[in-house]
Each structure stands twice: as structure tokens, then as C-alpha cells.
PDB file of C-alpha atoms in Angstrom:
ATOM      1  CA  ASP A   6      96.385 112.219 102.005  1.00  0.00           C
ATOM      2  CA  ALA A   7      95.086 113.900 104.899  1.00  0.00           C
ATOM      3  CA  LYS A   8      97.240 117.122 105.134  1.00  0.00           C
ATOM      4  CA  THR A   9      96.962 117.158 109.132  1.00  0.00           C
ATOM      5  CA  THR A  10      98.486 115.107 111.761  1.00  0.00           C
ATOM      6  CA  GLN A  11      96.431 114.560 114.945  1.00  0.00           C
ATOM      7  CA  PRO A  12      96.950 112.270 118.032  1.00  0.00           C
ATOM      8  CA  THR A  13      95.449 109.478 117.833  1.00  0.00           C
ATOM      9  CA  SER A  14      93.912 109.744 121.805  1.00  0.00           C
ATOM     10  CA  MET A  15      92.549 112.234 124.782  1.00  0.00           C
ATOM     11  CA  ASP A  16      91.453 112.251 127.891  1.00  0.00           C
ATOM     12  CA  CYS A  17      89.535 114.915 129.418  1.00  0.00           C
ATOM     13  CA  ALA A  18      88.627 115.326 133.062  1.00  0.00           C
ATOM     14  CA  GLU A  19      84.908 116.228 132.974  1.00  0.00           C
ATOM     15  CA  GLY A  20      84.565 119.988 133.315  1.00  0.00           C
ATOM     16  CA  ARG A  21      87.433 120.812 132.433  1.00  0.00           C
ATOM     17  CA  ALA A  22      88.197 122.288 128.658  1.00  0.00           C
ATOM     18  CA  ALA A  23      89.420 120.233 126.195  1.00  0.00           C
ATOM     19  CA  ASN A  24      92.485 120.981 124.168  1.00  0.00           C
ATOM     20  CA  LEU A  25      93.245 119.313 120.501  1.00  0.00           C
ATOM     21  CA  PRO A  26      95.904 120.041 118.897  1.00  0.00           C
ATOM     22  CA  CYS A  27      96.122 119.405 115.495  1.00  0.00           C
ATOM     23  CA  ASN A  28      98.979 119.811 112.446  1.00  0.00           C
ATOM     24  CA  HIS A  29      98.968 121.601 109.735  1.00  0.00           C
ATOM     25  CA  SER A  30     102.486 122.303 108.847  1.00  0.00           C
ATOM     26  CA  THR A  31     102.226 123.062 105.062  1.00  0.00           C
ATOM     27  CA  ILE A  32      99.252 124.378 105.210  1.00  0.00           C
ATOM     28  CA  SER A  33      98.541 127.470 102.187  1.00  0.00           C
ATOM     29  CA  GLY A  34      97.172 130.950 102.337  1.00  0.00           C
ATOM     30  CA  ASN A  35      94.293 129.847 100.932  1.00  0.00           C
ATOM     31  CA  GLU A  36      92.665 126.682 102.563  1.00  0.00           C
ATOM     32  CA  TYR A  37      91.001 126.548 105.968  1.00  0.00           C
ATOM     33  CA  VAL A  38      91.020 124.609 108.691  1.00  0.00           C
ATOM     34  CA  TYR A  39      87.696 123.051 109.910  1.00  0.00           C
ATOM     35  CA  TRP A  40      86.473 120.782 112.658  1.00  0.00           C
ATOM     36  CA  TYR A  41      84.288 118.408 112.767  1.00  0.00           C
ATOM     37  CA  ARG A  42      83.458 115.677 115.213  1.00  0.00           C
ATOM     38  CA  GLN A  43      81.745 112.296 115.190  1.00  0.00           C
ATOM     39  CA  ILE A  44      80.097 110.915 117.985  1.00  0.00           C
ATOM     40  CA  HIS A  45      79.379 106.873 117.526  1.00  0.00           C
ATOM     41  CA  SER A  46      76.955 105.518 115.536  1.00  0.00           C
ATOM     42  CA  GLN A  47      76.108 109.362 113.923  1.00  0.00           C
ATOM     43  CA  GLY A  48      77.267 111.201 111.147  1.00  0.00           C
ATOM     44  CA  PRO A  49      79.764 113.555 111.290  1.00  0.00           C
ATOM     45  CA  GLN A  50      79.033 117.325 113.173  1.00  0.00           C
ATOM     46  CA  TYR A  51      80.646 120.718 111.644  1.00  0.00           C
ATOM     47  CA  ILE A  52      82.274 122.259 114.877  1.00  0.00           C
ATOM     48  CA  ILE A  53      83.693 125.174 113.907  1.00  0.00           C
ATOM     49  CA  HIS A  54      85.970 126.870 111.196  1.00  0.00           C
ATOM     50  CA  GLY A  55      88.636 129.763 110.339  1.00  0.00           C
ATOM     51  CA  LEU A  56      91.134 130.699 107.976  1.00  0.00           C
ATOM     52  CA  LYS A  57      93.653 133.199 110.179  1.00  0.00           C
ATOM     53  CA  ASN A  58      91.719 134.771 112.931  1.00  0.00           C
ATOM     54  CA  ASN A  59      90.828 132.400 115.970  1.00  0.00           C
ATOM     55  CA  GLU A  60      87.425 132.011 116.069  1.00  0.00           C
ATOM     56  CA  THR A  61      84.132 131.044 119.085  1.00  0.00           C
ATOM     57  CA  ASN A  62      80.959 129.720 118.573  1.00  0.00           C
ATOM     58  CA  GLU A  63      78.402 128.779 121.138  1.00  0.00           C
ATOM     59  CA  MET A  64      80.526 125.051 120.369  1.00  0.00           C
ATOM     60  CA  ALA A  65      84.348 125.760 120.721  1.00  0.00           C
ATOM     61  CA  SER A  66      86.873 127.553 119.819  1.00  0.00           C
ATOM     62  CA  LEU A  67      89.372 127.591 117.431  1.00  0.00           C
ATOM     63  CA  ILE A  68      92.821 129.296 117.950  1.00  0.00           C
ATOM     64  CA  ILE A  69      94.979 128.838 114.658  1.00  0.00           C
ATOM     65  CA  THR A  70      99.019 130.314 115.219  1.00  0.00           C
ATOM     66  CA  GLU A  71     100.376 133.028 113.628  1.00  0.00           C
ATOM     67  CA  ASP A  72     102.407 131.279 111.121  1.00  0.00           C
ATOM     68  CA  ARG A  73      99.560 129.001 110.706  1.00  0.00           C
ATOM     69  CA  LYS A  74     101.249 125.846 110.609  1.00  0.00           C
ATOM     70  CA  SER A  75      99.519 124.045 113.807  1.00  0.00           C
ATOM     71  CA  SER A  76      95.921 125.292 115.250  1.00  0.00           C
ATOM     72  CA  THR A  77      93.667 123.873 118.602  1.00  0.00           C
ATOM     73  CA  LEU A  78      90.333 122.936 119.492  1.00  0.00           C
ATOM     74  CA  ILE A  79      89.432 124.053 122.533  1.00  0.00           C
ATOM     75  CA  LEU A  80      85.606 123.166 124.304  1.00  0.00           C
ATOM     76  CA  PRO A  81      85.526 124.717 128.002  1.00  0.00           C
ATOM     77  CA  HIS A  82      84.080 122.720 130.315  1.00  0.00           C
ATOM     78  CA  ALA A  83      83.462 119.391 128.371  1.00  0.00           C
ATOM     79  CA  THR A  84      80.600 117.304 128.799  1.00  0.00           C
ATOM     80  CA  LEU A  85      80.309 113.496 128.999  1.00  0.00           C
ATOM     81  CA  ARG A  86      78.240 114.311 125.290  1.00  0.00           C
ATOM     82  CA  ASP A  87      81.717 115.612 124.362  1.00  0.00           C
ATOM     83  CA  THR A  88      83.067 112.152 124.098  1.00  0.00           C
ATOM     84  CA  ALA A  89      83.903 111.456 119.801  1.00  0.00           C
ATOM     85  CA  VAL A  90      86.387 111.473 117.119  1.00  0.00           C
ATOM     86  CA  TYR A  91      87.183 114.685 116.153  1.00  0.00           C
ATOM     87  CA  TYR A  92      88.676 115.528 112.649  1.00  0.00           C
ATOM     88  CA  CYS A  93      90.329 118.421 111.996  1.00  0.00           C
ATOM     89  CA  ILE A  94      90.360 119.239 107.941  1.00  0.00           C
ATOM     90  CA  VAL A  95      92.656 121.925 105.672  1.00  0.00           C
ATOM     91  CA  ILE A  96      91.077 122.412 102.891  1.00  0.00           C
ATOM     92  CA  ASP A  97      90.831 125.301 100.406  1.00  0.00           C
ATOM     93  CA  TYR A  98      87.376 126.406  98.717  1.00  0.00           C
ATOM     94  CA  GLY A  99      86.296 124.088  95.960  1.00  0.00           C
ATOM     95  CA  GLN A 100      88.114 121.348  97.430  1.00  0.00           C
ATOM     96  CA  ASN A 101      86.463 117.969  98.929  1.00  0.00           C
ATOM     97  CA  PHE A 102      87.142 117.437 101.809  1.00  0.00           C
ATOM     98  CA  VAL A 103      89.869 114.564 103.444  1.00  0.00           C
ATOM     99  CA  PHE A 104      89.411 113.032 106.725  1.00  0.00           C
ATOM    100  CA  GLY A 105      92.478 111.812 108.576  1.00  0.00           C
ATOM    101  CA  PRO A 106      91.549 109.037 111.430  1.00  0.00           C
ATOM    102  CA  GLY A 107      91.234 111.933 113.758  1.00  0.00           C
ATOM    103  CA  THR A 108      91.640 111.961 117.989  1.00  0.00           C
ATOM    104  CA  ARG A 109      89.563 109.939 119.664  1.00  0.00           C
ATOM    105  CA  LEU A 110      88.898 112.121 122.783  1.00  0.00           C
ATOM    106  CA  SER A 111      87.623 110.698 126.059  1.00  0.00           C
ATOM    107  CA  VAL A 112      85.306 113.344 128.490  1.00  0.00           C
ATOM    108  CA  LEU A 113      86.123 111.262 132.213  1.00  0.00           C
ATOM    109  CA  PRO A 114      83.749 111.723 134.911  1.00  0.00           C
TER     110      PRO A 114
ATOM    111  CA  GLU B  17      65.609 123.647 109.167  1.00  0.00           C
ATOM    112  CA  ALA B  18      65.506 119.565 108.544  1.00  0.00           C
ATOM    113  CA  GLY B  19      68.889 118.189 108.544  1.00  0.00           C
ATOM    114  CA  VAL B  20      70.223 115.663 105.651  1.00  0.00           C
ATOM    115  CA  VAL B  21      67.877 112.923 105.808  1.00  0.00           C
ATOM    116  CA  GLN B  22      69.063 109.637 104.738  1.00  0.00           C
ATOM    117  CA  SER B  23      67.497 106.137 104.674  1.00  0.00           C
ATOM    118  CA  PRO B  24      67.157 103.650 105.429  1.00  0.00           C
ATOM    119  CA  ARG B  25      69.567 103.801 108.844  1.00  0.00           C
ATOM    120  CA  TYR B  26      70.295  99.682 108.531  1.00  0.00           C
ATOM    121  CA  LYS B  27      71.038  97.205 106.128  1.00  0.00           C
ATOM    122  CA  ILE B  28      71.059  93.340 105.927  1.00  0.00           C
ATOM    123  CA  ILE B  29      71.585  91.620 102.261  1.00  0.00           C
ATOM    124  CA  GLU B  30      73.489  88.543 101.084  1.00  0.00           C
ATOM    125  CA  LYS B  31      76.295  89.187  98.752  1.00  0.00           C
ATOM    126  CA  LYS B  32      75.532  89.721  95.580  1.00  0.00           C
ATOM    127  CA  GLN B  33      72.201  91.023  96.105  1.00  0.00           C
ATOM    128  CA  PRO B  34      71.334  94.395  95.302  1.00  0.00           C
ATOM    129  CA  VAL B  35      71.056  97.456  97.351  1.00  0.00           C
ATOM    130  CA  ALA B  36      70.471 100.769  97.588  1.00  0.00           C
ATOM    131  CA  PHE B  37      70.846 103.995  99.432  1.00  0.00           C
ATOM    132  CA  TRP B  38      68.545 107.245  99.388  1.00  0.00           C
ATOM    133  CA  CYS B  39      69.337 111.149 101.087  1.00  0.00           C
ATOM    134  CA  ASN B  40      67.767 114.026 101.137  1.00  0.00           C
ATOM    135  CA  PRO B  41      69.915 117.373 101.725  1.00  0.00           C
ATOM    136  CA  ILE B  42      69.252 120.504 103.087  1.00  0.00           C
ATOM    137  CA  SER B  43      66.797 122.208 101.006  1.00  0.00           C
ATOM    138  CA  GLY B  44      68.783 125.177  99.268  1.00  0.00           C
ATOM    139  CA  HIS B  45      72.114 122.972  99.039  1.00  0.00           C
ATOM    140  CA  ASN B  46      73.002 122.538  95.618  1.00  0.00           C
ATOM    141  CA  THR B  47      76.384 120.027  96.511  1.00  0.00           C
ATOM    142  CA  LEU B  48      75.668 116.352  97.712  1.00  0.00           C
ATOM    143  CA  TYR B  49      78.883 114.232  98.418  1.00  0.00           C
ATOM    144  CA  TRP B  50      78.359 110.305  99.169  1.00  0.00           C
ATOM    145  CA  TYR B  51      80.992 108.947 101.842  1.00  0.00           C
ATOM    146  CA  LEU B  52      82.338 105.488 102.947  1.00  0.00           C
ATOM    147  CA  GLN B  53      83.582 105.180 106.036  1.00  0.00           C
ATOM    148  CA  ASN B  54      85.048 101.736 107.136  1.00  0.00           C
ATOM    149  CA  LEU B  55      85.323 101.077 111.033  1.00  0.00           C
ATOM    150  CA  GLY B  56      87.654 103.141 112.785  1.00  0.00           C
ATOM    151  CA  GLN B  57      88.397 105.280 109.851  1.00  0.00           C
ATOM    152  CA  GLY B  58      87.456 108.716 108.449  1.00  0.00           C
ATOM    153  CA  PRO B  59      84.888 109.023 105.764  1.00  0.00           C
ATOM    154  CA  GLU B  60      86.077 108.924 101.971  1.00  0.00           C
ATOM    155  CA  LEU B  61      84.591 110.582  99.552  1.00  0.00           C
ATOM    156  CA  LEU B  62      82.597 108.518  96.885  1.00  0.00           C
ATOM    157  CA  ILE B  63      80.857 110.881  95.082  1.00  0.00           C
ATOM    158  CA  ARG B  64      80.595 114.540  94.476  1.00  0.00           C
ATOM    159  CA  TYR B  65      77.264 116.305  92.567  1.00  0.00           C
ATOM    160  CA  GLU B  66      77.244 120.272  91.850  1.00  0.00           C
ATOM    161  CA  ASN B  67      73.384 119.835  91.330  1.00  0.00           C
ATOM    162  CA  GLU B  68      72.548 117.144  89.157  1.00  0.00           C
ATOM    163  CA  GLU B  69      75.852 116.528  87.693  1.00  0.00           C
ATOM    164  CA  ALA B  70      78.222 114.042  89.310  1.00  0.00           C
ATOM    165  CA  VAL B  71      81.603 116.730  89.220  1.00  0.00           C
ATOM    166  CA  ASP B  72      84.103 114.169  91.207  1.00  0.00           C
ATOM    167  CA  ASP B  73      83.180 110.431  90.752  1.00  0.00           C
ATOM    168  CA  SER B  74      87.095 109.408  90.778  1.00  0.00           C
ATOM    169  CA  GLN B  75      87.003 107.358  93.996  1.00  0.00           C
ATOM    170  CA  LEU B  76      83.795 105.694  92.860  1.00  0.00           C
ATOM    171  CA  PRO B  77      84.450 101.924  91.886  1.00  0.00           C
ATOM    172  CA  LYS B  78      82.157 101.845  89.128  1.00  0.00           C
ATOM    173  CA  ASP B  79      82.348  98.294  88.776  1.00  0.00           C
ATOM    174  CA  ARG B  80      79.451  97.294  91.061  1.00  0.00           C
ATOM    175  CA  PHE B  81      78.642 101.084  92.188  1.00  0.00           C
ATOM    176  CA  SER B  82      76.308 103.913  90.597  1.00  0.00           C
ATOM    177  CA  ALA B  83      74.509 107.004  92.004  1.00  0.00           C
ATOM    178  CA  GLU B  84      72.232 109.590  90.891  1.00  0.00           C
ATOM    179  CA  ARG B  85      71.026 112.652  91.186  1.00  0.00           C
ATOM    180  CA  LEU B  86      68.593 113.356  88.427  1.00  0.00           C
ATOM    181  CA  LYS B  87      66.763 116.184  89.539  1.00  0.00           C
ATOM    182  CA  GLY B  88      69.338 118.056  91.651  1.00  0.00           C
ATOM    183  CA  VAL B  89      67.750 117.436  94.750  1.00  0.00           C
ATOM    184  CA  ASP B  90      67.531 114.041  96.533  1.00  0.00           C
ATOM    185  CA  SER B  91      70.161 110.859  95.272  1.00  0.00           C
ATOM    186  CA  THR B  92      70.110 107.288  95.168  1.00  0.00           C
ATOM    187  CA  LEU B  93      73.600 105.063  96.017  1.00  0.00           C
ATOM    188  CA  LYS B  94      73.416 101.256  93.963  1.00  0.00           C
ATOM    189  CA  ILE B  95      75.568  98.533  94.762  1.00  0.00           C
ATOM    190  CA  GLN B  96      75.228  95.875  92.215  1.00  0.00           C
ATOM    191  CA  PRO B  97      76.340  92.593  93.211  1.00  0.00           C
ATOM    192  CA  ALA B  98      77.460  93.781  96.917  1.00  0.00           C
ATOM    193  CA  GLU B  99      80.441  92.245  98.434  1.00  0.00           C
ATOM    194  CA  LEU B 100      81.531  91.014 101.794  1.00  0.00           C
ATOM    195  CA  GLY B 101      83.724  94.314 101.890  1.00  0.00           C
ATOM    196  CA  ASP B 102      81.223  96.277 101.228  1.00  0.00           C
ATOM    197  CA  SER B 103      79.636  96.437 104.571  1.00  0.00           C
ATOM    198  CA  ALA B 104      80.890 100.187 106.418  1.00  0.00           C
ATOM    199  CA  VAL B 105      78.333 103.135 107.125  1.00  0.00           C
ATOM    200  CA  TYR B 106      77.638 104.979 103.894  1.00  0.00           C
ATOM    201  CA  LEU B 107      77.217 108.623 104.559  1.00  0.00           C
ATOM    202  CA  CYS B 108      75.709 111.546 102.949  1.00  0.00           C
ATOM    203  CA  ALA B 109      76.431 115.490 103.266  1.00  0.00           C
ATOM    204  CA  SER B 110      75.218 118.194 101.702  1.00  0.00           C
ATOM    205  CA  SER B 111      76.462 122.110 101.018  1.00  0.00           C
ATOM    206  CA  ILE B 112      75.709 125.493 100.360  1.00  0.00           C
ATOM    207  CA  THR B 113      77.674 125.490  97.422  1.00  0.00           C
ATOM    208  CA  GLY B 114      81.346 123.318  96.372  1.00  0.00           C
ATOM    209  CA  GLY B 115      83.905 123.676  99.254  1.00  0.00           C
ATOM    210  CA  GLU B 116      81.320 125.384 101.728  1.00  0.00           C
ATOM    211  CA  THR B 117      80.716 123.764 105.142  1.00  0.00           C
ATOM    212  CA  GLN B 118      79.682 119.980 104.669  1.00  0.00           C
ATOM    213  CA  TYR B 119      76.435 118.950 106.902  1.00  0.00           C
ATOM    214  CA  PHE B 120      76.002 115.064 107.165  1.00  0.00           C
ATOM    215  CA  GLY B 121      73.460 112.699 107.953  1.00  0.00           C
ATOM    216  CA  PRO B 122      73.356 110.207 110.202  1.00  0.00           C
ATOM    217  CA  GLY B 123      74.388 107.285 107.813  1.00  0.00           C
ATOM    218  CA  THR B 124      73.336 104.467 106.994  1.00  0.00           C
ATOM    219  CA  ARG B 125      75.127 100.974 107.583  1.00  0.00           C
ATOM    220  CA  LEU B 126      75.331  98.442 105.849  1.00  0.00           C
ATOM    221  CA  LEU B 127      75.933  94.572 106.543  1.00  0.00           C
ATOM    222  CA  VAL B 128      76.875  92.328 104.243  1.00  0.00           C
ATOM    223  CA  LEU B 129      76.724  88.261 105.167  1.00  0.00           C
TER     224      LEU B 129
END
């Protein structure tokens, strides 16, 4: 079973920031938080991952709470091409990824 | 750098027929994964290879599914015979080592009639 809980769906206006939450209240100290997204008819695409500190790359920012029990993926300026299913995954090194149903993000014009 | 390559992209077969999917991982990636994705659900792991060794095949239905990665590079997943319920997307992914970031191919969409 997935170790994370995400909202089923979210909407975001084009050009605005999209904030996607993920709850992982049972996370252990060695487990990373990974985010992937899957655009229709494509394979999942890696976005970002982190352990304790907040992370930022060219695609997104990852904010992890101090107790590590939840995180938020931020797409700073959402475009129509960001419409996808977003998966939050918690995993220890060497373990297999377990995907939940994810959050379906719809970016609206 | 080329990504994970899968072929074919689409396959339509009749039930009870065999089918095979091929995957070429990113160069230098030792770990290869096959996933099954049903409509509206997240991917589910079928098998994981470390080089040519299958280190986790616990979710592979071995009565009809088989996989190989003979030289530790590309891999083939086979279904024989296919059933209606096998209609799904079959995804291949690779990582430098197990537990590292995985990179996915575009998948093969299988329809069994």
C-alpha cells in the first residue's frame, strides 16, 4: 500500500502557483519524498525529491514540513501543459516505488 | 542522452495469443523495472532487475508472464497466453542503482480482444 495520501483532484488557474499537498504521517527518518507526474498517454516523469530540506529545481519546489509528516509540491507558474496526474511517493533507499492514485491537476485557462 | 526506449507503443491482439514487449534502458543504468498500469490507477511493479538478476518478481503472475534481461541491458516482457484482463499499459523504467531516481519509458498500450 502507498504510504501517502493525496487529494483526488485539484484545479489551478493558468499562470498561478499550483500547490499540491501530500500527507505521509508514517514516514521514517531514512525515507525520501519523491514526486512524479504523468501526462496523458505518457510514462511518469520525475519532478523532484527530498529528504529533510526544501528543494528547488527548474520544474518545481518541494517544501517538507519540519516533522516530515507532510510536503507540498509547488509549480510556481502553472501552464496548461502542467495538467497531469501528480504522484507523491515515500521510499527508503533500495526499496521499490509504490504509486497511489495521485492527484489529478487541471490547469484552467 | 536518450531516454528509456520501449516498443511497440501500441499492440492489439486476440485473447490466448502471445505478446512481447521490449525495453532498452538508459545507458549505464543497472536497475530495470517493469510496471503494469491499469486505467485510472498508478503503476504497479511487476519485476525489478539488478543487472541480469531478477531481484523482485513477487508481483509477476508467473503462470502467464515471463521476463528476461539476458545481458543486463535490454529486457523483454512476455505474456502467453494473453487474457482480456491484461489490457493495460506496460511501463519500463530504469535507474542507476536500485532505490535511485527512476526514469520511465513511454509505455506499451496493450489491448486484448
